[in-house]
């Protein structure tokens, strides 16, 4: 049965129910840190003349693998910077701020995790996950890290990633020119429609709540002429 729905007012958005789902991420990766040499993956950009290298700043593009052996596979990169923030600690306390950027050929392609925390030389610890993008929208959690292999030229750390994140609805959207003030739709009783108007364009989302908030059905109907 076809119904005629009046278009919402300009900038008005109608929303019924939730359209997200909470998920968990449990992932173990190995961070390969190479401070020096031809294959180094970090670089000092600021080296003040201060005790204990206080204030030293380095940028990093650390590789993250699914293992620490020769047959390991690249999964992501930890890209950001770390700064020496202790004046007196002989072990150095590095404040880390970086993004874990998942590789194009990984199962999480295009997604990121935002990480901050402290790295103390020779000690295990944890970092906070304070955000994310792509698959890991609104991620929160913790990364437990510990050195598993330590050589003069490189260090391997086990990262145990434990996080929660939100799966947002990824709507199938069609935009079309509105020639009058009515949109003609054919919908079934178990379908919820979200409809919003922006200038002369209509943004329509169809959600089927009986199969989960992240499921988006096809748009059936057309813009009235």
PDB file of C-alpha atoms in Angstrom:
ATOM      1  CA  UNK A   1       0.000   0.000   0.000  1.00  0.00           C
ATOM      2  CA  UNK A   2       1.367   3.393  -0.951  1.00  0.00           C
ATOM      3  CA  UNK A   3       1.390   6.197   1.592  1.00  0.00           C
ATOM      4  CA  UNK A   4       2.152   9.876   1.176  1.00  0.00           C
ATOM      5  CA  UNK A   5       4.456  11.266   3.856  1.00  0.00           C
ATOM      6  CA  UNK A   6       4.944  15.041   4.272  1.00  0.00           C
ATOM      7  CA  UNK A   7       8.558  16.084   4.065  1.00  0.00           C
ATOM      8  CA  UNK A   8      10.107  17.225   7.350  1.00  0.00           C
ATOM      9  CA  UNK A   9      10.906  20.890   7.820  1.00  0.00           C
ATOM     10  CA  UNK A  10      14.308  22.203   6.790  1.00  0.00           C
ATOM     11  CA  UNK A  11      17.125  20.885   9.041  1.00  0.00           C
ATOM     12  CA  UNK A  12      14.634  18.704  10.939  1.00  0.00           C
ATOM     13  CA  UNK A  13      15.651  15.079  11.508  1.00  0.00           C
ATOM     14  CA  UNK A  14      13.294  12.309  12.622  1.00  0.00           C
ATOM     15  CA  UNK A  15      14.786   9.292  14.358  1.00  0.00           C
ATOM     16  CA  UNK A  16      13.003   6.297  15.856  1.00  0.00           C
ATOM     17  CA  UNK A  17      14.888   3.911  18.160  1.00  0.00           C
ATOM     18  CA  UNK A  18      18.610   3.242  18.190  1.00  0.00           C
ATOM     19  CA  UNK A  19      20.747   2.381  15.235  1.00  0.00           C
ATOM     20  CA  UNK A  20      23.984   1.102  16.761  1.00  0.00           C
ATOM     21  CA  UNK A  21      25.391  -2.032  18.342  1.00  0.00           C
ATOM     22  CA  UNK A  22      28.158  -2.482  20.919  1.00  0.00           C
ATOM     23  CA  UNK A  23      30.940  -4.936  20.043  1.00  0.00           C
ATOM     24  CA  UNK A  24      34.150  -6.254  21.579  1.00  0.00           C
ATOM     25  CA  UNK A  25      37.620  -6.384  20.060  1.00  0.00           C
ATOM     26  CA  UNK A  26      40.103  -8.989  21.332  1.00  0.00           C
ATOM     27  CA  UNK A  27      43.299  -8.914  19.301  1.00  0.00           C
ATOM     28  CA  UNK A  28      46.944  -9.806  19.993  1.00  0.00           C
ATOM     29  CA  UNK A  29      49.606  -8.155  17.843  1.00  0.00           C
ATOM     30  CA  UNK A  30      53.385  -7.782  17.955  1.00  0.00           C
ATOM     31  CA  UNK A  31      54.954  -4.330  17.744  1.00  0.00           C
ATOM     32  CA  UNK A  32      58.302  -4.178  15.968  1.00  0.00           C
ATOM     33  CA  UNK A  33      60.326  -1.162  17.146  1.00  0.00           C
ATOM     34  CA  UNK A  34      63.522  -0.425  15.216  1.00  0.00           C
ATOM     35  CA  UNK A  35      65.202   2.663  16.752  1.00  0.00           C
ATOM     36  CA  UNK A  36      68.311   2.769  14.571  1.00  0.00           C
ATOM     37  CA  UNK A  37      69.831   1.540  11.351  1.00  0.00           C
ATOM     38  CA  UNK A  38      68.788   1.521   7.741  1.00  0.00           C
ATOM     39  CA  UNK A  39      65.380  -0.042   8.438  1.00  0.00           C
ATOM     40  CA  UNK A  40      64.511   2.133  11.452  1.00  0.00           C
ATOM     41  CA  UNK A  41      60.842   2.989  11.907  1.00  0.00           C
ATOM     42  CA  UNK A  42      61.196   5.984  14.215  1.00  0.00           C
ATOM     43  CA  UNK A  43      63.112   9.250  14.025  1.00  0.00           C
ATOM     44  CA  UNK A  44      64.132  11.897  16.577  1.00  0.00           C
ATOM     45  CA  UNK A  45      62.828  15.348  15.643  1.00  0.00           C
ATOM     46  CA  UNK A  46      63.734  17.230  18.861  1.00  0.00           C
ATOM     47  CA  UNK A  47      66.721  16.585  21.131  1.00  0.00           C
ATOM     48  CA  UNK A  48      67.071  19.227  23.891  1.00  0.00           C
ATOM     49  CA  UNK A  49      70.280  19.442  25.875  1.00  0.00           C
ATOM     50  CA  UNK A  50      68.738  18.244  29.152  1.00  0.00           C
ATOM     51  CA  UNK A  51      69.385  15.492  31.723  1.00  0.00           C
ATOM     52  CA  UNK A  52      67.948  12.048  30.862  1.00  0.00           C
ATOM     53  CA  UNK A  53      67.025  13.335  27.385  1.00  0.00           C
ATOM     54  CA  UNK A  54      64.120  15.202  28.979  1.00  0.00           C
ATOM     55  CA  UNK A  55      61.946  16.690  26.233  1.00  0.00           C
ATOM     56  CA  UNK A  56      63.229  14.455  23.436  1.00  0.00           C
ATOM     57  CA  UNK A  57      60.550  13.942  20.788  1.00  0.00           C
ATOM     58  CA  UNK A  58      60.452  11.216  18.163  1.00  0.00           C
ATOM     59  CA  UNK A  59      57.947  10.272  15.492  1.00  0.00           C
ATOM     60  CA  UNK A  60      57.171   6.612  14.942  1.00  0.00           C
ATOM     61  CA  UNK A  61      55.730   4.362  12.269  1.00  0.00           C
ATOM     62  CA  UNK A  62      56.033   1.053  14.120  1.00  0.00           C
ATOM     63  CA  UNK A  63      54.912  -2.086  12.313  1.00  0.00           C
ATOM     64  CA  UNK A  64      52.364  -4.388  13.969  1.00  0.00           C
ATOM     65  CA  UNK A  65      52.397  -8.074  13.016  1.00  0.00           C
ATOM     66  CA  UNK A  66      50.318 -11.148  13.809  1.00  0.00           C
ATOM     67  CA  UNK A  67      53.431 -12.872  15.220  1.00  0.00           C
ATOM     68  CA  UNK A  68      57.102 -12.344  16.034  1.00  0.00           C
ATOM     69  CA  UNK A  69      58.596 -15.002  13.753  1.00  0.00           C
ATOM     70  CA  UNK A  70      59.861 -14.772  10.171  1.00  0.00           C
ATOM     71  CA  UNK A  71      56.534 -15.871   8.652  1.00  0.00           C
ATOM     72  CA  UNK A  72      54.679 -13.041  10.376  1.00  0.00           C
ATOM     73  CA  UNK A  73      52.121 -10.971   8.475  1.00  0.00           C
ATOM     74  CA  UNK A  74      51.800  -7.192   8.628  1.00  0.00           C
ATOM     75  CA  UNK A  75      48.451  -6.165  10.157  1.00  0.00           C
ATOM     76  CA  UNK A  76      48.777  -2.460  11.012  1.00  0.00           C
ATOM     77  CA  UNK A  77      51.083   0.461  11.835  1.00  0.00           C
ATOM     78  CA  UNK A  78      51.331   2.501  15.046  1.00  0.00           C
ATOM     79  CA  UNK A  79      51.836   6.029  13.715  1.00  0.00           C
ATOM     80  CA  UNK A  80      52.345   9.023  15.962  1.00  0.00           C
ATOM     81  CA  UNK A  81      54.988  10.331  18.345  1.00  0.00           C
ATOM     82  CA  UNK A  82      56.543   9.665  21.747  1.00  0.00           C
ATOM     83  CA  UNK A  83      58.207  12.148  24.115  1.00  0.00           C
ATOM     84  CA  UNK A  84      60.540  11.673  27.086  1.00  0.00           C
ATOM     85  CA  UNK A  85      58.608  13.323  29.946  1.00  0.00           C
ATOM     86  CA  UNK A  86      60.674  12.451  33.041  1.00  0.00           C
ATOM     87  CA  UNK A  87      63.609  14.580  34.213  1.00  0.00           C
ATOM     88  CA  UNK A  88      65.078  12.089  36.651  1.00  0.00           C
ATOM     89  CA  UNK A  89      63.925   8.550  35.813  1.00  0.00           C
ATOM     90  CA  UNK A  90      66.902   6.625  34.433  1.00  0.00           C
ATOM     91  CA  UNK A  91      64.534   4.202  32.644  1.00  0.00           C
ATOM     92  CA  UNK A  92      62.943   7.058  30.687  1.00  0.00           C
ATOM     93  CA  UNK A  93      59.193   7.571  30.634  1.00  0.00           C
ATOM     94  CA  UNK A  94      57.931   8.083  27.125  1.00  0.00           C
ATOM     95  CA  UNK A  95      54.480   9.596  26.618  1.00  0.00           C
ATOM     96  CA  UNK A  96      52.942   7.983  23.533  1.00  0.00           C
ATOM     97  CA  UNK A  97      50.208   9.377  21.321  1.00  0.00           C
ATOM     98  CA  UNK A  98      49.482   7.473  18.139  1.00  0.00           C
ATOM     99  CA  UNK A  99      46.974   5.860  15.813  1.00  0.00           C
ATOM    100  CA  UNK A 100      46.902   2.169  15.040  1.00  0.00           C
ATOM    101  CA  UNK A 101      46.179   2.221  11.308  1.00  0.00           C
ATOM    102  CA  UNK A 102      45.117  -1.141   9.896  1.00  0.00           C
ATOM    103  CA  UNK A 103      46.707  -2.200   6.612  1.00  0.00           C
ATOM    104  CA  UNK A 104      44.778  -2.288   3.340  1.00  0.00           C
ATOM    105  CA  UNK A 105      44.979  -6.085   3.135  1.00  0.00           C
ATOM    106  CA  UNK A 106      43.892  -6.715   6.733  1.00  0.00           C
ATOM    107  CA  UNK A 107      40.362  -7.672   7.777  1.00  0.00           C
ATOM    108  CA  UNK A 108      40.004  -4.229   9.431  1.00  0.00           C
ATOM    109  CA  UNK A 109      41.060  -2.219   6.364  1.00  0.00           C
ATOM    110  CA  UNK A 110      40.452   1.512   6.722  1.00  0.00           C
ATOM    111  CA  UNK A 111      39.888   1.423  10.487  1.00  0.00           C
ATOM    112  CA  UNK A 112      41.976   3.044  13.224  1.00  0.00           C
ATOM    113  CA  UNK A 113      42.377   3.017  16.999  1.00  0.00           C
ATOM    114  CA  UNK A 114      43.552   6.117  18.887  1.00  0.00           C
ATOM    115  CA  UNK A 115      46.038   5.257  21.648  1.00  0.00           C
ATOM    116  CA  UNK A 116      47.725   7.237  24.431  1.00  0.00           C
ATOM    117  CA  UNK A 117      49.841   6.125  27.378  1.00  0.00           C
ATOM    118  CA  UNK A 118      53.293   5.818  28.890  1.00  0.00           C
ATOM    119  CA  UNK A 119      56.121   3.528  27.839  1.00  0.00           C
ATOM    120  CA  UNK A 120      58.854   2.912  30.410  1.00  0.00           C
ATOM    121  CA  UNK A 121      62.039   1.337  29.078  1.00  0.00           C
ATOM    122  CA  UNK A 122      62.297  -2.323  30.063  1.00  0.00           C
ATOM    123  CA  UNK A 123      58.897  -2.512  31.761  1.00  0.00           C
ATOM    124  CA  UNK A 124      55.493  -3.854  30.830  1.00  0.00           C
ATOM    125  CA  UNK A 125      52.420  -1.657  31.167  1.00  0.00           C
ATOM    126  CA  UNK A 126      49.206  -0.580  29.508  1.00  0.00           C
ATOM    127  CA  UNK A 127      47.914   2.127  27.186  1.00  0.00           C
ATOM    128  CA  UNK A 128      44.446   3.612  26.859  1.00  0.00           C
ATOM    129  CA  UNK A 129      42.324   3.289  23.732  1.00  0.00           C
ATOM    130  CA  UNK A 130      40.416   6.586  23.585  1.00  0.00           C
ATOM    131  CA  UNK A 131      38.763   6.474  20.179  1.00  0.00           C
ATOM    132  CA  UNK A 132      38.607   4.968  16.744  1.00  0.00           C
ATOM    133  CA  UNK A 133      37.292   5.293  13.219  1.00  0.00           C
ATOM    134  CA  UNK A 134      35.877   3.027  10.547  1.00  0.00           C
ATOM    135  CA  UNK A 135      34.839  -0.288  12.045  1.00  0.00           C
ATOM    136  CA  UNK A 136      35.969   0.851  15.512  1.00  0.00           C
ATOM    137  CA  UNK A 137      33.798   3.944  15.974  1.00  0.00           C
ATOM    138  CA  UNK A 138      33.850   5.335  19.556  1.00  0.00           C
ATOM    139  CA  UNK A 139      36.328   2.662  20.673  1.00  0.00           C
ATOM    140  CA  UNK A 140      37.355   2.531  24.343  1.00  0.00           C
ATOM    141  CA  UNK A 141      39.624   0.043  25.995  1.00  0.00           C
ATOM    142  CA  UNK A 142      43.150  -0.899  26.988  1.00  0.00           C
ATOM    143  CA  UNK A 143      46.292  -2.324  25.399  1.00  0.00           C
ATOM    144  CA  UNK A 144      48.533  -4.423  27.646  1.00  0.00           C
ATOM    145  CA  UNK A 145      52.116  -4.424  26.378  1.00  0.00           C
ATOM    146  CA  UNK A 146      55.197  -6.428  27.308  1.00  0.00           C
ATOM    147  CA  UNK A 147      58.607  -7.022  25.698  1.00  0.00           C
ATOM    148  CA  UNK A 148      58.970 -10.532  24.281  1.00  0.00           C
ATOM    149  CA  UNK A 149      62.286 -10.041  22.449  1.00  0.00           C
ATOM    150  CA  UNK A 150      64.873  -7.337  23.044  1.00  0.00           C
ATOM    151  CA  UNK A 151      67.916  -6.870  20.850  1.00  0.00           C
ATOM    152  CA  UNK A 152      70.285  -3.978  20.421  1.00  0.00           C
ATOM    153  CA  UNK A 153      68.790  -3.128  17.036  1.00  0.00           C
ATOM    154  CA  UNK A 154      65.083  -3.856  17.626  1.00  0.00           C
ATOM    155  CA  UNK A 155      62.437  -4.738  20.206  1.00  0.00           C
ATOM    156  CA  UNK A 156      59.313  -6.864  19.868  1.00  0.00           C
ATOM    157  CA  UNK A 157      56.404  -6.125  22.184  1.00  0.00           C
ATOM    158  CA  UNK A 158      53.273  -8.202  22.586  1.00  0.00           C
ATOM    159  CA  UNK A 159      50.206  -5.948  22.443  1.00  0.00           C
ATOM    160  CA  UNK A 160      47.026  -7.434  23.891  1.00  0.00           C
ATOM    161  CA  UNK A 161      44.237  -5.201  22.591  1.00  0.00           C
ATOM    162  CA  UNK A 162      40.952  -5.311  24.519  1.00  0.00           C
ATOM    163  CA  UNK A 163      38.298  -2.793  23.523  1.00  0.00           C
ATOM    164  CA  UNK A 164      34.629  -2.044  23.051  1.00  0.00           C
ATOM    165  CA  UNK A 165      33.348  -0.123  20.059  1.00  0.00           C
ATOM    166  CA  UNK A 166      30.092   0.913  18.422  1.00  0.00           C
ATOM    167  CA  UNK A 167      28.837  -0.350  15.073  1.00  0.00           C
ATOM    168  CA  UNK A 168      26.902   2.495  13.518  1.00  0.00           C
ATOM    169  CA  UNK A 169      24.223   1.922  10.915  1.00  0.00           C
ATOM    170  CA  UNK A 170      25.686   2.241   7.423  1.00  0.00           C
ATOM    171  CA  UNK A 171      22.580   3.405   5.567  1.00  0.00           C
ATOM    172  CA  UNK A 172      21.866   2.775   1.949  1.00  0.00           C
ATOM    173  CA  UNK A 173      21.145   6.352   0.899  1.00  0.00           C
ATOM    174  CA  UNK A 174      19.746   7.867  -2.247  1.00  0.00           C
ATOM    175  CA  UNK A 175      19.663  11.565  -2.959  1.00  0.00           C
ATOM    176  CA  UNK A 176      17.262  13.046  -5.460  1.00  0.00           C
ATOM    177  CA  UNK A 177      15.766  16.360  -6.410  1.00  0.00           C
ATOM    178  CA  UNK A 178      12.443  17.099  -4.695  1.00  0.00           C
ATOM    179  CA  UNK A 179       9.893  18.460  -7.154  1.00  0.00           C
ATOM    180  CA  UNK A 180       7.000  18.819  -4.666  1.00  0.00           C
ATOM    181  CA  UNK A 181       6.341  18.390  -0.967  1.00  0.00           C
ATOM    182  CA  UNK A 182       5.501  14.698  -0.842  1.00  0.00           C
ATOM    183  CA  UNK A 183       7.531  11.510  -0.975  1.00  0.00           C
ATOM    184  CA  UNK A 184       5.670   8.388  -2.079  1.00  0.00           C
ATOM    185  CA  UNK A 185       6.857   5.195  -0.345  1.00  0.00           C
ATOM    186  CA  UNK A 186       5.807   1.576  -0.274  1.00  0.00           C
ATOM    187  CA  UNK A 187       6.854   0.045   3.071  1.00  0.00           C
ATOM    188  CA  UNK A 188       6.040  -3.022   5.146  1.00  0.00           C
ATOM    189  CA  UNK A 189       4.848  -2.771   8.791  1.00  0.00           C
ATOM    190  CA  UNK A 190       8.182  -3.866  10.289  1.00  0.00           C
ATOM    191  CA  UNK A 191      10.234  -1.203   8.514  1.00  0.00           C
ATOM    192  CA  UNK A 192      11.265   2.042  10.193  1.00  0.00           C
ATOM    193  CA  UNK A 193      12.045   4.990   7.933  1.00  0.00           C
ATOM    194  CA  UNK A 194      14.304   7.914   8.725  1.00  0.00           C
ATOM    195  CA  UNK A 195      13.698  10.896   6.491  1.00  0.00           C
ATOM    196  CA  UNK A 196      15.465  14.257   6.464  1.00  0.00           C
ATOM    197  CA  UNK A 197      15.525  17.212   4.090  1.00  0.00           C
ATOM    198  CA  UNK A 198      18.557  19.312   3.261  1.00  0.00           C
ATOM    199  CA  UNK A 199      17.791  22.210   0.932  1.00  0.00           C
ATOM    200  CA  UNK A 200      16.375  20.635  -2.239  1.00  0.00           C
ATOM    201  CA  UNK A 201      17.590  17.115  -1.517  1.00  0.00           C
ATOM    202  CA  UNK A 202      16.003  14.308   0.450  1.00  0.00           C
ATOM    203  CA  UNK A 203      18.063  11.883   2.534  1.00  0.00           C
ATOM    204  CA  UNK A 204      16.229   8.616   3.168  1.00  0.00           C
ATOM    205  CA  UNK A 205      17.309   5.696   5.334  1.00  0.00           C
ATOM    206  CA  UNK A 206      15.468   2.385   5.645  1.00  0.00           C
ATOM    207  CA  UNK A 207      16.177   0.235   8.717  1.00  0.00           C
ATOM    208  CA  UNK A 208      14.786  -3.179   9.557  1.00  0.00           C
ATOM    209  CA  UNK A 209      14.940  -3.451  13.380  1.00  0.00           C
ATOM    210  CA  UNK A 210      13.874  -7.096  13.517  1.00  0.00           C
ATOM    211  CA  UNK A 211      17.204  -8.208  12.046  1.00  0.00           C
ATOM    212  CA  UNK A 212      19.492  -5.851  13.977  1.00  0.00           C
ATOM    213  CA  UNK A 213      20.118  -2.140  14.082  1.00  0.00           C
ATOM    214  CA  UNK A 214      23.087  -2.335  11.742  1.00  0.00           C
ATOM    215  CA  UNK A 215      21.098  -3.913   8.923  1.00  0.00           C
ATOM    216  CA  UNK A 216      19.932  -1.580   6.220  1.00  0.00           C
ATOM    217  CA  UNK A 217      17.289  -2.628   3.727  1.00  0.00           C
ATOM    218  CA  UNK A 218      16.720  -1.431   0.194  1.00  0.00           C
ATOM    219  CA  UNK A 219      14.786   1.698  -0.567  1.00  0.00           C
ATOM    220  CA  UNK A 220      11.498   0.776  -2.236  1.00  0.00           C
ATOM    221  CA  UNK A 221       9.609   3.692  -3.674  1.00  0.00           C
ATOM    222  CA  UNK A 222      10.446   6.772  -5.641  1.00  0.00           C
ATOM    223  CA  UNK A 223      10.409  10.515  -5.406  1.00  0.00           C
ATOM    224  CA  UNK A 224       7.012  11.821  -6.446  1.00  0.00           C
ATOM    225  CA  UNK A 225       6.992  13.984  -9.530  1.00  0.00           C
TER     226      UNK A 225
END
